[in-house]
XYZ file of C-alpha atoms in Angstrom:
336
model
C -39.115 -9.872 -90.329
C -35.574 -9.501 -91.466
C -34.253 -6.085 -90.802
C -33.810 -3.648 -93.653
C -30.056 -3.221 -93.555
C -29.591 -6.970 -93.718
C -31.794 -6.951 -96.991
C -29.802 -4.130 -98.441
C -26.511 -5.801 -97.509
C -27.349 -8.913 -99.259
C -28.659 -7.062 -102.266
C -25.395 -5.212 -102.493
C -23.428 -8.411 -102.855
C -24.350 -8.550 -106.508
C -22.720 -5.279 -107.239
C -19.208 -6.508 -107.541
C -17.865 -9.099 -109.987
C -16.932 -11.454 -106.985
C -20.292 -11.841 -105.675
C -23.101 -14.209 -105.186
C -25.442 -15.102 -107.995
C -29.116 -14.402 -107.744
C -30.108 -17.885 -106.376
C -27.369 -17.778 -103.739
C -28.363 -14.318 -102.738
C -32.050 -15.414 -102.338
C -30.950 -18.467 -100.380
C -28.729 -16.334 -97.904
C -31.576 -13.834 -97.440
C -34.017 -16.654 -96.630
C -31.709 -18.125 -94.236
C -30.939 -14.806 -92.586
C -34.599 -14.077 -92.183
C -35.225 -17.454 -90.532
C -32.255 -16.744 -88.107
C -33.442 -13.182 -87.428
C -36.775 -14.540 -86.157
C -35.370 -17.314 -84.090
C -31.712 -16.308 -83.082
C -31.062 -12.691 -83.760
C -27.486 -12.982 -82.585
C -26.811 -15.701 -84.920
C -28.220 -13.590 -87.757
C -25.973 -10.796 -86.776
C -22.810 -13.083 -86.844
C -23.788 -14.394 -90.258
C -24.639 -10.791 -91.609
C -21.180 -9.635 -90.662
C -19.415 -12.624 -92.279
C -21.348 -12.028 -95.504
C -20.491 -8.300 -95.238
C -16.788 -9.192 -95.038
C -17.262 -11.471 -98.048
C -18.812 -8.607 -99.982
C -15.812 -6.326 -99.112
C -13.313 -9.114 -100.173
C -15.227 -9.339 -103.364
C -15.050 -5.714 -104.041
C -11.436 -5.498 -103.230
C -10.704 -8.257 -105.679
C -12.691 -6.671 -108.474
C -10.246 -3.690 -108.209
C -7.416 -5.811 -109.418
C -6.948 -5.862 -113.281
C -9.152 -8.508 -115.074
C -6.987 -11.442 -116.297
C -8.705 -10.851 -119.757
C -7.928 -7.165 -119.755
C -5.100 -5.946 -121.870
C -2.332 -4.000 -120.265
C 0.771 -2.483 -121.742
C 3.743 -2.661 -119.320
C 7.101 -1.294 -120.422
C 6.022 -1.919 -124.046
C 4.956 -5.508 -123.315
C 1.311 -6.418 -123.864
C -0.369 -8.718 -121.278
C -3.896 -10.122 -121.776
C -5.828 -13.359 -121.601
C -4.070 -14.726 -124.576
C -0.592 -14.225 -123.184
C -1.853 -15.682 -119.906
C -2.996 -18.801 -121.718
C 0.245 -18.979 -123.549
C 2.297 -18.760 -120.319
C 0.281 -21.322 -118.273
C 2.286 -24.220 -119.576
C 5.802 -22.645 -119.019
C 5.730 -23.268 -115.144
C 4.955 -26.440 -113.102
C 2.152 -26.223 -110.588
C 4.592 -26.029 -107.647
C 6.456 -23.063 -109.101
C 3.547 -21.214 -110.734
C 2.292 -19.210 -107.793
C 4.677 -16.155 -108.039
C 3.730 -16.015 -111.842
C -0.012 -16.058 -111.359
C -1.941 -12.801 -111.556
C -2.959 -11.369 -108.294
C -6.580 -11.409 -109.164
C -6.303 -15.204 -109.633
C -4.688 -15.846 -106.328
C -7.202 -13.565 -104.602
C -10.189 -15.249 -106.280
C -9.252 -18.516 -105.047
C -9.199 -16.990 -101.433
C -12.792 -15.589 -102.203
C -13.929 -19.124 -102.944
C -12.578 -20.276 -99.663
C -14.295 -17.391 -97.785
C -17.469 -18.028 -99.520
C -17.262 -21.732 -98.588
C -16.716 -20.656 -94.961
C -19.709 -18.218 -95.076
C -22.055 -20.759 -96.410
C -20.776 -23.437 -94.049
C -21.477 -21.024 -91.097
C -25.038 -20.863 -92.220
C -25.264 -24.748 -92.186
C -23.843 -24.719 -88.633
C -26.338 -22.036 -87.418
C -29.364 -23.876 -88.849
C -30.814 -26.996 -87.371
C -29.149 -30.101 -88.694
C -32.208 -31.327 -90.496
C -33.674 -28.030 -91.659
C -34.762 -28.078 -95.326
C -32.437 -25.150 -96.342
C -29.336 -26.996 -95.297
C -29.274 -29.132 -98.324
C -29.264 -26.084 -100.564
C -26.608 -24.481 -98.487
C -24.392 -27.463 -98.643
C -25.018 -27.747 -102.350
C -23.268 -24.368 -102.696
C -20.239 -25.511 -100.724
C -20.047 -28.687 -102.773
C -19.942 -26.580 -105.999
C -17.165 -24.610 -104.653
C -15.303 -27.771 -103.850
C -15.882 -28.907 -107.345
C -14.559 -25.546 -108.755
C -11.412 -26.100 -106.754
C -11.156 -29.666 -108.016
C -11.588 -28.504 -111.547
C -8.793 -25.964 -111.165
C -6.464 -28.774 -110.136
C -7.477 -30.954 -113.011
C -7.074 -28.104 -115.488
C -3.475 -27.490 -114.227
C -2.809 -31.323 -114.381
C -4.212 -31.493 -117.953
C -1.841 -28.730 -119.012
C 1.121 -30.816 -117.915
C -0.257 -34.076 -119.568
C 1.538 -34.954 -122.830
C -1.638 -36.858 -124.045
C -3.401 -33.513 -124.840
C -2.641 -31.797 -127.954
C -1.597 -28.194 -128.201
C -5.063 -27.188 -129.413
C -6.712 -29.082 -126.553
C -4.441 -27.468 -123.964
C -5.316 -24.012 -125.431
C -8.996 -24.753 -124.829
C -8.327 -26.161 -121.387
C -6.191 -23.044 -120.521
C -8.958 -20.953 -121.761
C -11.462 -22.604 -119.597
C -9.112 -22.241 -116.611
C -8.888 -18.534 -117.255
C -12.571 -18.259 -117.434
C -12.771 -20.035 -114.168
C -10.350 -17.509 -112.524
C -12.197 -14.552 -114.154
C -15.749 -15.548 -113.143
C -15.438 -18.079 -110.421
C -17.199 -20.673 -112.692
C -16.474 -22.474 -115.824
C -19.322 -23.563 -118.157
C -17.559 -26.795 -119.137
C -16.802 -28.052 -115.609
C -20.171 -27.065 -114.268
C -21.824 -29.507 -116.532
C -19.880 -32.279 -114.754
C -20.876 -31.116 -111.274
C -24.027 -33.235 -111.177
C -22.098 -36.324 -112.050
C -19.544 -35.550 -109.304
C -22.407 -35.010 -106.844
C -23.942 -38.327 -107.975
C -20.654 -40.149 -107.342
C -20.483 -38.829 -103.763
C -24.190 -39.557 -103.101
C -23.675 -43.180 -104.424
C -20.779 -43.678 -102.176
C -22.660 -42.330 -99.123
C -25.606 -44.594 -99.883
C -23.191 -47.686 -100.101
C -20.629 -47.596 -97.305
C -17.635 -49.856 -97.940
C -17.875 -53.463 -96.987
C -14.256 -54.551 -96.922
C -14.849 -58.353 -97.148
C -12.196 -59.786 -99.438
C -11.186 -56.231 -100.656
C -11.734 -57.034 -104.399
C -14.159 -54.129 -104.603
C -16.526 -56.074 -106.697
C -19.578 -55.477 -104.583
C -19.024 -51.835 -103.983
C -18.545 -51.284 -107.717
C -21.708 -53.046 -108.605
C -23.631 -51.046 -106.012
C -21.888 -47.855 -107.015
C -22.564 -48.368 -110.727
C -26.365 -48.942 -110.184
C -26.637 -45.325 -108.839
C -24.451 -43.489 -111.290
C -25.595 -41.697 -114.571
C -24.667 -42.704 -118.019
C -21.453 -40.542 -118.184
C -19.971 -42.315 -115.228
C -20.989 -45.853 -116.591
C -19.368 -44.930 -119.875
C -16.198 -43.863 -118.079
C -16.059 -47.098 -115.968
C -16.843 -49.165 -119.024
C -13.969 -47.837 -121.018
C -11.365 -47.393 -118.250
C -11.768 -50.333 -115.674
C -9.264 -52.360 -117.592
C -6.743 -49.528 -116.724
C -4.846 -50.429 -113.644
C -4.492 -46.761 -112.556
C -8.283 -46.157 -112.819
C -9.042 -49.489 -110.910
C -6.617 -48.458 -108.166
C -7.941 -44.873 -107.910
C -11.492 -46.283 -107.791
C -10.499 -48.665 -104.920
C -9.087 -45.815 -103.031
C -12.276 -43.803 -103.356
C -14.425 -46.772 -102.470
C -12.608 -48.062 -99.440
C -11.266 -44.824 -98.240
C -7.821 -46.440 -97.820
C -4.492 -45.605 -99.707
C -3.282 -47.848 -102.372
C -0.500 -48.985 -100.117
C -2.832 -49.905 -97.290
C -5.169 -51.873 -99.484
C -2.149 -53.858 -100.657
C -0.946 -54.402 -97.098
C -4.346 -55.654 -96.199
C -4.600 -58.056 -99.058
C -1.171 -59.437 -98.396
C -2.179 -60.028 -94.859
C -5.445 -61.880 -95.996
C -3.234 -64.088 -98.128
C -0.537 -64.735 -95.510
C -2.842 -65.795 -92.864
C -5.551 -67.423 -94.995
C -8.196 -64.953 -93.892
C -11.295 -64.881 -96.028
C -12.593 -61.522 -95.178
C -12.261 -58.502 -92.761
C -14.755 -55.988 -91.500
C -14.189 -52.280 -90.882
C -13.381 -52.483 -87.183
C -10.537 -54.772 -87.888
C -8.907 -52.525 -90.581
C -6.937 -50.331 -87.885
C -5.681 -53.308 -86.058
C -4.525 -54.968 -89.224
C -2.817 -51.785 -90.432
C -1.212 -51.250 -86.955
C -2.482 -47.592 -86.768
C -4.832 -45.084 -88.194
C -5.595 -45.110 -91.943
C -3.625 -42.535 -94.141
C -6.953 -40.871 -95.158
C -9.614 -39.492 -92.791
C -12.954 -41.144 -92.207
C -15.167 -39.274 -94.821
C -18.204 -41.557 -94.810
C -21.719 -39.850 -95.068
C -20.331 -36.461 -96.310
C -22.969 -35.424 -98.832
C -26.019 -35.692 -96.402
C -24.822 -35.539 -92.814
C -21.220 -34.086 -92.470
C -19.464 -30.959 -93.758
C -19.366 -30.963 -97.539
C -15.916 -29.268 -97.470
C -14.601 -32.598 -96.345
C -15.280 -33.856 -99.885
C -12.430 -31.667 -101.051
C -10.350 -32.704 -98.041
C -10.584 -36.388 -99.110
C -9.935 -35.502 -102.677
C -6.891 -33.461 -101.591
C -5.427 -36.321 -99.477
C -5.611 -38.689 -102.376
C -4.376 -36.028 -104.870
C -1.250 -35.454 -102.583
C -0.542 -39.147 -102.367
C -0.889 -39.601 -106.080
C 1.533 -36.767 -106.812
C 4.049 -38.256 -104.393
C 3.883 -41.677 -106.212
C 4.169 -39.847 -109.642
C 7.251 -37.961 -108.532
C 8.933 -41.039 -106.842
C 7.861 -43.442 -109.646
C 6.122 -45.542 -107.037
C 3.237 -48.082 -107.978
C -0.285 -47.080 -107.452
C -2.568 -44.353 -108.952
C -0.842 -41.205 -110.091
C -4.125 -39.379 -110.270
C -7.367 -39.388 -108.305
C -10.562 -40.889 -109.530
C -12.084 -37.426 -109.983
C -9.134 -36.335 -112.005
C -9.233 -39.317 -114.192
C -12.989 -38.961 -114.864
C -12.864 -35.167 -115.667
C -9.851 -35.678 -117.930
C -11.668 -38.474 -119.719
C -14.739 -36.189 -120.272
C -12.510 -33.283 -121.483
C -10.621 -35.583 -123.800
C -13.898 -36.873 -125.230
C -15.161 -33.338 -125.975
């Protein structure tokens, strides 16, 4: 039996606004009970971690809500004024103009990710609960990606002022509640994308991406197929998709293709990639993330491609200026 104080600790997590939802709380309680029966010292370690998470959530809840009206020196600040100010600063300079609660809330998501990842580590690799625990971490990664995409949308001239106000409102909702109803509906599609990639490891071959695209498309839902159908003629989408499929940067893919042409090579396999590049690929090896690895690495792979894309955009270099996930979410938002 799980000890009484562990039960009370987990129940108390729902008391603050930054807290676990009912399903997460039940999942943590079930996992702690299992650990308590088999590895009491691990249960105590995990219990302390979730106690710390609870304390962090309660501390964050003491900061003013981003939707709450405040009158400071005769100037009113509320959710509407925050929405209006979001487009005034670039992403790189926005940090000191961002409400404390927002910055702290992002820290809470990271701490929550670490706490659930700890439970994954403490459980046996193939335990049935591991899938549910990893799903929580995956959703946190999606929330962080959604934040990045919202900020990118606010700086994108293709969106109207009305659309940007809606996007900013969604972003404020995400900051306030740790979740956004609009982005949440796209989580299953993002999860399906990663599952399809894991099920079809890249076969480099001639590096035209055709076989990978066909296999990927067969496993994706209608929203993804609609996105690919309407955007694959776009060179940026095609290049971003190739980066995602092959796990290589745009520049590396071009380098390998040039080498194939120069030396009349018909195809290459994965072990040859490093020797052809003359070193380690720019991006890490993130194969098998959804089922066997650390789901936080999903965000790592996204962040590596996002940073490379931002560098190309600033330097006006060829290649994708946005990641596949960004292009997909922006497409869905634009359609709504």
